[in-house]
Amino acid sequence: MALSMLAQESGSVTSEQIEHLHRRFKQLSQDQLTIRKENFDSIPDLEFNPIRGKIVHAFFDKRNLRQESDGLAEEINFEDFLTIMSYFRPIEMNMDEEQLDRFRKEKLKFLFHMYDSDHDGKITLQEYRNVVEELLSGNPHLEKESARSIADGAMMEAASICVGQMGPDQVYEGITFEDFLKMWQGIDIETKMHVRFLNVDTIAHCY
Amino acid sequence: MRPVSGVALLLGLMALPAALGQRSSESHKNSNESFAIVSFKWDHVKEPYIIALWILVASLAKIVFHLSHKVTRVVPESALLIVLGLFLGGIVWAADHLASFSLTPTVFFFYLLPPIVLDAGYFMPNRLFFGNLGSILLYAVIGTVWNAATTGLSLYGVYLTGIMGELHSGLLDFLLFGSLIAAVDPVAVLAVFEEVHVNEVLFIIVFGESLLNDAVTVVLYNVFDSFVAIGETNVTGIECLKGIVSFFVVSLGGTLVGIIFAFLLSLVSRFTKHVRIIEPGFVFIISYLSYLTAEMLSLSAILAITFCGICCQKYVKANISEQSSTTVRYTMKMLASGAETIIFMFLGISAVDPEIWTWNTAFILLTLVFISVYRVIGVVIQTWILNRYRTVQLEIIDQVVMSYGGLRGAVAFALVALLDGNKVKDRKLFVSTTIIVVFFTVIFQGLTIKPLVQWLKVKKTEHREPKLNEKLHGRAFDHILSAIEDISGQIGHHYLRDKWSNFDRKYLRKILMRRSAQKSRDQILNVFHELNLKDAISYVAEGERRGSLAFIRSPSTDNMVNVDFSTPLPSAVESSVSYLLREKAGPVCLDMQALEQRRKSIRDTEDTLAHHTLQQYLYKPRQEHKHLYSRHEIMHSEDDKQDKEIFHRTMRKRLESFKSTKLGINHSKKLNKIHKRDRGQKRRNSSVIPNGNIPPENPVQDFALKEKDLEFSESEENNDYETLHLGKGVDFLANVTKQNFTDAPAGIDNPVFSADDDQSIYMKFSPWLSSEDTVVPSQRARVQIPYSPDNFKRLTPIRLSNKSTDSFLLADGPEDRPRSFLPESTHM
C-alpha cells in the first residue's frame, strides 16, 4: 500500500503517524487486510465506553467513508480506517476561513451521522433518546426515564433554537443537519474534536 | 462629595484608638482608689479591638470605593486599598511618630494567605485547570526559575560595574533577592484579573502559574537563604543537588499532603448528615489543617491547600446539603475577599515606616526594568515552545497580557520581611525595593492592564446560558475522543481523563460520596434541573405579571400558548419577586426563593375562599412557625413532615385514580417504590416547578404515541373539548374569565392536577380531595398541544409519552404547588 499517497490524501496526518496507525490496524485486524466489527471487541479499554456501539458503528458507516452509497459496510480496509481517523485531526495554523469552515462541517457531519442512526437525514426524538440513554448508562443510579426526559428537554431546546416560535399545528420532526449546524454555532468544535496522534510508538505501553 | 465624607469617617475611626489609649491611662489611676462600678479596661481588649477596627476600616473603605462606579471601573480595588493604606499609615505616623502596624509574615502566612488560596482551589474550574496543566507547570517552574536567575544575575552583574555604589552583598544575596521577587503573586493576580475578565484559558494560565510557582519560590528562597547563612565558600555541588531534590520533595510532598487531606475531608463530609450546622466548618478546618501540616513538614503549604480544595470540591459539594454549600461558598468568599482587602491595605500601611527605607536609585530602577524585561522574554520563549504542542495556540496578544499580568505582591513582601538582617546585610534595601516593585506592579500595571486588554481586543469571557444540547454533545465528545484514542492505541489526554473518570466512578465515588449523592450527581442532570427551574420561574413570572397564577392551573393554559411571552412589560416584571428570582436563578437561592414565593402568595390571599383548605392541608405556612431556638438545628423537621404527609396523601390519591382508569394497575406498586427512591432528588426542584402542568407543551412527541393517547382520552372528549377550543387565539385575560365561568360547573380543571369533576369549588384547589369514584386522569393535555411557547422550551414533563407511568411524577407538582399557587387561583 502506498503510504505516502495516503498521507497526501488525509491531510495533516503525517506519514510517520500513518505508519503508526498502520501497525495498529494490523494489530487490530490480526494481520488481515480488513477489519470487521468483531475486531473492535479486542480493545479492552473500549469496553467501558457507554457509547462504544455508536462509535464502532461510525467506522462502518458508509456516509463517513466518503463513499457515494449509503448503508453499512461489512468490513473496512486501512484506507477507510484512516479516513475515519482523519476526522479527528487537529486544525492547522495555515487554514483560511473557507478551509476552516469546511473542516468544521466535516467534523460535525461525522457527529451528525452518529446520532442519525436510521440515515434519514434527521435526528428524531427516538434517536436522540437512544443516544442520551446510552450516554448516561454509565451511571447506574440514573434511570432510563430521566435520560428520556433529558433527551426530550434537549429536543425542545433544539426546536426552539432552530425553529423559534412554532405554529399551532407545527410539529418538530427532528434535527436536520442545518439545524445541527445552528446548534453548534459559537462552539468551536474544531479546537475540541481532535486527537493528537502521537509519533511515539505507544502501543507497546498499552499491551 | 462622597469620597470626602468617607475619608472623614475613616479619620474619625483612626483617631478613636489613640483617644481610647489616652483615656485608658487616666482611668487606671482612678481605679486604684476604690471599687469602680464601671471600669475602663482598654489594655484588656486592646489587641483584638484594634484588629477588629482595622478590619472594619478596610471593609468600610470598600463600601466607599464602590459608591462611585467611575472610580472602581478604572482603578482596581487593590490599588485603591494600597493608597488608602499609605494614607492611613501616614496619619498614624503623623499622630505619634510610631509605625506600630505592619504586615508581619506570621499574620500573612498563617491567617491571611490560606483563605485566599483555599478559595482559589475550591472554586477552581478543574477541567480547565487540568486541561492546561502542562502549560501552567512550565510557566510556574521554568518561568520562575528563569526570572529568579536572570534577575539576580543581572543585578549582580550591574553591581559589579559599580553604578549601584557600595553594597554589602555577594552573588548569593542577589540570587536570594531574585528568587523572592521572581514569583508572580496569586493574590495580586486574582485581584486584578478578576476585574479584567480575560478569556478563561488565559486566566487559568496566569492564575495557575501564580499558584503553583509557590513551591519553586519557597525552595529557591530556602536554598539561597541557607546558602547565604553558610557562606559563599561553603556551597558545594552536593548542596546544589540537595536543593534540586528538595524542590521535588517540597512540591510533590505539598501536593500529596493536600490530596490526603482532601480525601479525609470528603470522607468526613459523607457522614455529617446529622450535624448539618457544623458541616461547613469541616471544609475550613480540614483544609486549614492541610496548610498547617504542610508548613510543619516544610513542604509547600500553598500547594497543599490548593490541591486540597481542587480535589475535594467535587465530593464535598455533592455531600453537603444545599444550605451548607451556600454557607461554604459565602463564607469562603467573605474570608478570601476580606483577607485580600486587609493584605493590600496593610501593604500600604507597612510602607509608612522610615525605619525600613533606604534608597538606591540604580538598584530599584534596574530591578523594575529587569523583572519586566525578563518576564517578557521568558513568556515569549516558553510560549514558543508550548505552541508547538498546544492545539489552542497562545497568540501574541495573549503573550502580551501574560507578560504584563506578572504582578508581584504580598508573598514577596512577606518573604523579604522574613529575611534576617544579620545574615543579609542589605535587607533594608531589599525590603524597600520589594515594596516599590509591588506598588509599581499592582498600581501601575493594575491600572493600565484594563485599557491594554481593551485596546488589544483580547478575547474575553462570554457568559452563555448553559444549553442542554451543549452538555450532551460535550459528554458524547469525551467518550468519542477517548474511544478514538483507545482504538488508535495511544495514551493521550482523553485516554487519561477517561481512565480517571472510570476509576472515580468505580471506587472514589463509592467511598467518598453519600449514596444519595452518587445518584443525583450527574452534571447533565444538574443542567437539566437548572434549566427546568429557570423556565419554571419565568412561567411563574408570567403569572405574576398577569396578577394571578390562575392561568397556570386553568385549562386555558392550553389555549394561551399563543400569547407572546417574550415581551413582558418591563415595569410590571421588575417589581415582581420572580424577576429577582430570575436574576439569580442559581440552585443555591432555591430555598429562599421558595420561601419568598410562599409568603407572597399566602399573604395575598389570606382571606380567600381557599383559606380553610390551607389550614387543613398545608397546616401552617412555614413563615408562621414559631422558631424554637436551637443551636444545632435550623428547623426543618416539621416542614419535612408536612411535606411528606401531603405528599403521601397526594400520591395515594393519584395512584387510586390511576387504578380506576384501569391503566396503571400493574404499575402502581412499582411506581410507589421508584418514586420514593427518586423523590429526594426531585423534590429539590418540585418546590418551585409546577412540574405537573407542563406536559401540554411538548412539541416533540411521536405521532404514534400521540395517537395512542388520543384513543385513550376519548372517554373524556365529551367532557368539554369545545370549551378548550373556545379560547384559542383570544386574549388571555378574557380567556381566563371565560374559562372560569365554563369551568367551574363543568369541573374541568387542569387535568393533571385534579382529575375529578363535579366537585365543589374547593375541590378544584385540592386535587387530592377528590372522591375516589370520579377519577379520570386526563391525558387530553398531552394530546392537545403539539407545540410549545417559546419561553418554556425546556420545561418538559418528566416522561411525557409514557402514559402508564406518568402520573406519579406529575404528582410532584401538587405536592408543593398548593402552597404557592393554590391561593392565587381563587381570586379569579
XYZ file of C-alpha atoms in Angstrom, chain B residues 185-662:
478
model
C 1.706 36.634 43.201
C -1.641 34.821 43.332
C -3.341 37.466 45.451
C -2.408 40.331 43.203
C -3.132 38.418 40.032
C -6.524 37.334 41.252
C -7.430 40.811 42.428
C -6.571 42.403 39.118
C -7.637 39.703 36.703
C -10.996 39.230 38.310
C -11.894 42.688 37.200
C -10.454 42.356 33.738
C -12.397 39.293 32.550
C -9.975 37.945 30.018
C -10.814 34.633 28.403
C -10.672 31.616 30.602
C -7.670 29.923 29.084
C -5.542 32.996 29.519
C -6.822 33.483 33.021
C -6.213 29.939 34.124
C -2.675 30.009 32.803
C -1.684 33.201 34.564
C -3.541 32.327 37.701
C -2.449 28.711 37.779
C 1.115 29.812 37.330
C 0.867 32.197 40.237
C -0.490 29.439 42.470
C 1.889 26.693 41.506
C 5.044 28.732 41.449
C 4.869 28.862 45.208
C 6.765 25.616 45.502
C 9.539 26.992 43.346
C 9.678 30.229 45.243
C 9.747 28.525 48.608
C 12.501 26.170 47.562
C 14.629 28.825 45.898
C 14.147 31.107 48.850
C 15.083 28.441 51.387
C 18.037 27.219 49.380
C 19.555 30.641 48.897
C 18.722 31.660 52.417
C 20.670 28.741 53.775
C 23.463 29.314 51.268
C 23.785 32.862 52.457
C 23.893 31.610 56.017
C 26.672 29.104 55.456
C 28.628 31.480 53.315
C 29.621 31.538 49.701
C 32.728 29.496 50.071
C 30.984 26.530 51.623
C 28.488 25.984 48.880
C 29.343 22.741 47.150
C 27.874 20.763 44.345
C 26.202 18.473 46.826
C 24.383 21.379 48.369
C 23.094 22.380 44.966
C 21.962 18.841 44.306
C 20.172 18.836 47.621
C 18.425 22.000 46.543
C 17.143 20.357 43.372
C 15.968 17.283 45.249
C 14.248 19.452 47.797
C 12.290 21.095 45.015
C 10.679 17.804 44.133
C 10.125 16.879 47.734
C 8.601 20.224 48.581
C 6.281 20.421 45.604
C 5.205 16.800 45.360
C 5.034 16.488 49.132
C 2.866 19.554 49.404
C 0.573 18.238 46.717
C 0.386 14.875 48.408
C -0.499 16.421 51.758
C -3.236 18.358 50.017
C -4.644 15.256 48.373
C -4.587 13.267 51.598
C -6.466 15.964 53.422
C -8.906 16.319 50.563
C -9.613 12.626 50.858
C -10.159 12.981 54.592
C -12.402 15.959 54.118
C -14.526 14.218 51.536
C -14.808 11.193 53.744
C -15.841 13.253 56.749
C -18.387 15.204 54.770
C -20.030 11.958 53.865
C -21.084 11.410 57.435
C -22.207 14.846 58.504
C -25.826 14.297 57.810
C -26.894 14.764 61.396
C -24.730 17.719 62.192
C -25.733 19.974 59.364
C -24.983 23.106 61.279
C -21.272 22.492 61.661
C -20.944 20.824 58.285
C -19.430 23.892 56.600
C -16.899 24.142 59.401
C -15.236 20.917 58.373
C -14.384 22.311 54.998
C -12.472 25.172 56.506
C -10.860 23.374 59.388
C -9.581 20.407 57.452
C -8.243 22.478 54.595
C -6.565 24.776 57.058
C -5.012 21.764 58.715
C -3.615 20.689 55.369
C -1.956 24.081 55.107
C -0.506 23.918 58.582
C 0.612 20.322 58.172
C 2.480 21.167 55.006
C 4.024 24.151 56.712
C 5.025 21.952 59.632
C 6.739 19.498 57.320
C 8.319 22.449 55.500
C 6.535 21.500 52.310
C 4.744 23.899 50.040
C 1.727 24.976 52.055
C 0.119 26.833 49.191
C 0.241 23.756 47.000
C -1.206 21.686 49.803
C -4.236 23.842 50.384
C -4.740 24.471 46.673
C -4.851 20.786 45.900
C -6.947 20.104 48.937
C -9.513 22.485 47.523
C -9.229 21.183 43.984
C -9.581 17.546 44.905
C -12.295 17.777 47.492
C -14.625 20.179 45.729
C -16.464 17.590 43.724
C -17.206 15.239 46.581
C -17.844 17.854 49.209
C -20.226 19.761 47.034
C -22.129 16.574 46.394
C -22.216 15.522 50.004
C -23.155 18.587 51.923
C -26.627 19.991 51.876
C -27.727 22.830 49.687
C -27.698 25.260 52.569
C -24.286 24.200 53.763
C -22.979 24.553 50.284
C -24.252 28.097 50.162
C -22.727 28.766 53.528
C -19.380 27.413 52.457
C -19.461 29.464 49.355
C -20.305 32.715 51.028
C -18.013 32.202 53.974
C -15.145 31.332 51.728
C -15.689 34.316 49.516
C -16.057 36.543 52.538
C -12.865 35.335 54.156
C -10.911 35.489 50.936
C -12.068 38.902 49.948
C -11.637 40.169 53.497
C -8.127 38.815 53.680
C -7.304 40.342 50.342
C -8.594 43.712 51.463
C -6.546 43.604 54.613
C -3.431 42.476 52.795
C -3.469 45.355 50.373
C -4.328 47.911 52.981
C -1.547 46.707 55.227
C 0.881 46.676 52.348
C 0.175 50.379 52.143
C 0.436 50.926 55.861
C 3.661 48.936 56.151
C 5.314 51.188 53.670
C 4.963 54.140 56.005
C 7.940 53.484 58.191
C 11.113 55.455 57.697
C 12.974 52.694 59.510
C 12.754 50.342 56.594
C 13.620 52.648 53.782
C 16.931 53.012 52.050
C 17.013 54.451 48.639
C 19.267 53.270 45.891
C 18.016 54.606 42.611
C 20.071 52.384 40.385
C 19.182 49.199 42.221
C 15.460 49.940 42.395
C 15.102 51.114 38.830
C 17.130 48.264 37.451
C 15.098 45.748 39.415
C 11.937 47.143 37.884
C 13.431 47.022 34.425
C 14.840 43.546 34.797
C 11.744 41.892 36.173
C 9.638 43.352 33.382
C 12.047 42.575 30.586
C 12.882 39.081 31.701
C 9.249 38.302 32.254
C 8.541 39.230 28.659
C 11.484 37.250 27.336
C 10.573 34.257 29.483
C 6.974 34.286 28.358
C 7.860 34.573 24.704
C 10.365 31.732 24.784
C 8.130 29.404 26.765
C 5.106 30.175 24.664
C 7.088 29.456 21.558
C 7.941 26.047 22.950
C 4.408 25.415 24.170
C 2.725 26.423 20.962
C 4.376 23.533 19.207
C 2.360 21.234 21.396
C -0.808 23.136 22.094
C -3.882 22.936 19.902
C -5.283 26.195 21.166
C -2.417 28.465 20.343
C -1.378 31.268 22.613
C -1.257 34.261 20.367
C 0.882 37.315 20.599
C -1.855 39.267 22.284
C -2.143 36.598 24.915
C 1.577 36.722 25.464
C 1.452 40.462 25.967
C -1.237 40.104 28.596
C 0.614 37.261 30.259
C 3.799 39.254 30.461
C 2.008 42.306 31.649
C -0.022 40.333 34.164
C 3.066 39.255 36.051
C 2.161 41.122 39.178
C 4.221 40.850 42.337
C 2.505 41.095 45.644
C 2.292 40.341 49.281
C 4.048 36.969 49.110
C 7.217 38.702 48.002
C 6.801 41.303 50.689
C 6.247 38.730 53.421
C 9.260 36.747 52.276
C 11.513 39.752 52.223
C 10.301 40.776 55.648
C 11.311 37.335 56.883
C 14.953 37.926 55.954
C 17.388 38.073 58.787
C 19.081 41.448 58.883
C 22.222 39.963 60.396
C 22.771 37.495 57.618
C 21.584 39.597 54.731
C 23.315 42.890 55.096
C 21.223 44.775 52.574
C 17.900 43.665 53.948
C 16.594 47.220 54.129
C 17.372 47.871 50.525
C 15.720 44.628 49.533
C 12.629 45.487 51.552
C 12.280 48.928 50.060
C 12.842 47.634 46.578
C 10.240 44.936 47.054
C 7.736 47.487 48.266
C 8.405 49.659 45.258
C 8.119 46.715 42.911
C 4.862 45.588 44.478
C 3.393 49.052 44.365
C 4.520 49.587 40.829
C 3.095 46.331 39.530
C -0.151 46.474 41.456
C -0.884 50.146 40.976
C 0.637 50.969 37.633
C 0.206 47.686 35.810
C -3.092 47.025 37.537
C -4.310 50.397 36.412
C -3.190 50.016 32.837
C -3.970 46.380 32.188
C -7.636 47.021 31.628
C -7.182 49.632 28.925
C -4.489 47.416 27.464
C -6.787 44.437 27.288
C -9.433 46.559 25.659
C -7.044 48.134 23.281
C -5.580 44.821 22.201
C -9.053 43.357 21.929
C -8.138 40.322 23.956
C -10.760 37.633 23.718
C -12.931 37.996 26.746
C -15.038 35.520 28.560
C -18.513 35.312 27.257
C -21.249 34.240 29.518
C -23.505 31.901 27.713
C -26.509 30.274 29.068
C -25.770 26.631 29.535
C -27.529 24.550 26.991
C -28.659 21.048 27.439
C -27.624 20.074 23.951
C -24.212 21.507 24.501
C -23.738 19.476 27.625
C -24.939 16.319 25.972
C -22.714 16.750 22.991
C -19.854 17.591 25.271
C -20.332 14.343 27.080
C -20.594 12.412 23.855
C -17.413 14.096 22.768
C -15.433 12.962 25.723
C -16.414 9.407 25.063
C -15.791 9.587 21.356
C -12.373 11.078 21.735
C -11.271 8.630 24.351
C -12.600 5.831 22.199
C -10.607 7.061 19.246
C -7.522 7.154 21.387
C -8.251 3.651 22.534
C -8.744 2.449 19.018
C -5.650 4.083 17.688
C -3.789 2.737 20.664
C -2.364 5.869 22.143
C -2.212 7.296 25.571
C -3.323 10.848 25.287
C -5.102 13.445 27.259
C -8.525 11.940 26.681
C -7.299 8.490 27.468
C -6.097 9.606 30.852
C -9.221 11.540 31.598
C -11.383 8.636 30.628
C -9.486 6.216 32.774
C -9.556 8.624 35.635
C -13.289 9.124 35.441
C -13.775 5.372 35.316
C -11.650 4.989 38.394
C -13.521 7.814 40.021
C -16.859 6.268 39.292
C -15.892 2.800 40.336
C -14.047 3.451 43.540
C -13.700 7.005 44.692
C -17.307 7.956 44.478
C -18.377 4.898 46.305
C -16.096 5.701 49.166
C -16.419 9.433 49.261
C -19.950 10.238 48.314
C -23.181 9.699 50.029
C -25.326 7.164 48.383
C -27.991 9.697 47.664
C -25.419 11.998 46.171
C -23.982 9.344 43.917
C -27.225 9.104 42.157
C -28.157 12.679 41.655
C -24.669 13.750 40.813
C -24.674 13.843 37.133
C -23.729 17.037 35.501
C -26.169 16.676 32.696
C -28.976 16.062 35.097
C -27.962 19.113 37.039
C -28.042 21.301 34.000
C -31.387 19.855 33.140
C -32.735 20.726 36.551
C -31.278 24.142 36.429
C -32.847 24.917 33.098
C -36.127 23.494 34.203
C -36.019 25.731 37.167
C -35.355 28.760 35.084
C -38.248 28.027 32.851
C -40.476 27.421 35.788
C -39.540 30.755 37.196
C -40.312 32.543 34.017
C -43.529 30.667 33.938
C -44.446 31.878 37.370
C -43.265 35.324 36.497
C -45.660 35.333 33.657
C -48.415 34.565 36.068
C -47.314 37.285 38.364
C -47.273 39.753 35.600
C -50.834 38.961 34.919
C -51.611 39.395 38.544
C -52.588 35.858 39.070
C -51.341 32.400 38.794
C -54.703 31.187 37.816
C -53.689 30.597 34.274
C -51.246 28.029 35.332
C -53.839 25.685 36.552
C -56.702 26.580 34.393
C -57.268 24.548 31.318
C -56.925 27.670 29.344
C -53.234 27.133 29.615
C -53.802 25.042 26.651
C -55.051 27.935 24.693
C -52.922 30.709 25.800
C -49.734 29.424 24.408
C -50.256 31.749 21.545
C -49.637 34.624 23.803
C -46.272 36.073 23.219
C -44.338 35.621 26.351
C -41.147 37.059 25.124
C -42.106 40.634 25.666
C -43.229 41.032 29.212
C -43.933 44.520 30.374
C -40.707 45.519 31.991
C -42.220 47.652 34.664
C -44.542 45.009 35.835
C -41.921 42.375 35.820
C -39.228 44.238 37.586
C -41.180 44.692 40.695
C -42.132 41.112 40.956
C -40.450 38.575 43.069
C -39.823 36.257 40.264
C -37.863 38.888 38.489
C -35.484 38.823 41.363
C -35.516 35.090 41.277
C -34.599 35.016 37.698
C -31.794 37.404 38.308
C -30.099 34.849 40.471
C -31.650 31.691 39.410
C -28.873 29.541 40.726
C -29.917 26.497 42.636
C -28.474 27.923 45.784
C -31.109 30.511 46.160
C -33.725 27.928 45.788
C -34.689 27.740 49.345
C -35.009 31.440 49.693
C -36.961 31.648 46.554
C -39.382 29.093 47.644
C -39.885 30.876 50.898
C -40.399 34.189 49.263
C -42.792 32.707 46.874
C -44.826 31.067 49.521
C -45.016 34.062 51.714
C -46.152 36.261 48.950
C -48.804 34.042 47.706
C -50.122 33.389 51.129
C -50.233 36.975 52.125
C -52.078 37.870 49.024
C -54.860 35.545 49.673
C -55.180 35.361 53.361
C -58.876 35.812 53.271
C -59.901 34.000 50.211
C -62.001 31.010 49.801
C -59.116 28.718 49.981
C -58.196 29.683 53.420
C -59.548 26.705 55.127
C -58.032 24.462 52.576
C -54.743 25.907 53.521
C -55.431 25.263 57.119
C -56.375 21.782 56.516
C -53.879 20.601 54.040
C -50.896 22.719 54.458
C -51.060 23.072 58.182
C -49.127 26.211 58.620
C -47.109 28.032 56.072
C -43.541 27.958 57.036
C -43.391 31.601 57.856
C -45.727 31.269 60.721
C -43.742 28.700 62.553
C -42.641 29.728 65.935
C -38.979 29.121 65.592
C -37.807 27.440 68.670
C -34.249 28.317 69.296
C -31.872 25.519 68.709
C -28.200 25.812 68.280
C -27.900 22.583 66.468
C -30.676 22.710 64.081
C -32.389 25.036 61.793
C -35.946 23.982 61.994
C -36.765 21.836 59.076
C -38.220 18.774 60.530
C -41.761 19.871 60.825
C -41.841 21.122 57.353
C -40.495 17.907 56.118
C -43.156 16.044 57.934
C -45.825 18.177 56.409
C -44.348 17.762 53.034
C -44.255 14.090 53.493
C -47.771 13.784 54.643
C -49.178 15.952 51.957
C -47.138 14.086 49.526
C -48.370 10.744 50.666
C -51.902 11.820 50.525
C -51.438 13.141 47.095
C -49.709 10.045 45.981
C -52.383 7.812 47.314
C -54.977 9.738 45.505
C -53.073 9.715 42.316
C -52.485 6.048 42.412
C -56.061 5.355 43.187
C -57.215 7.493 40.387
C -54.866 5.578 38.315
C -56.308 2.271 39.174
C -59.767 3.361 38.414
C -58.792 4.117 34.896
C -57.531 0.589 34.602
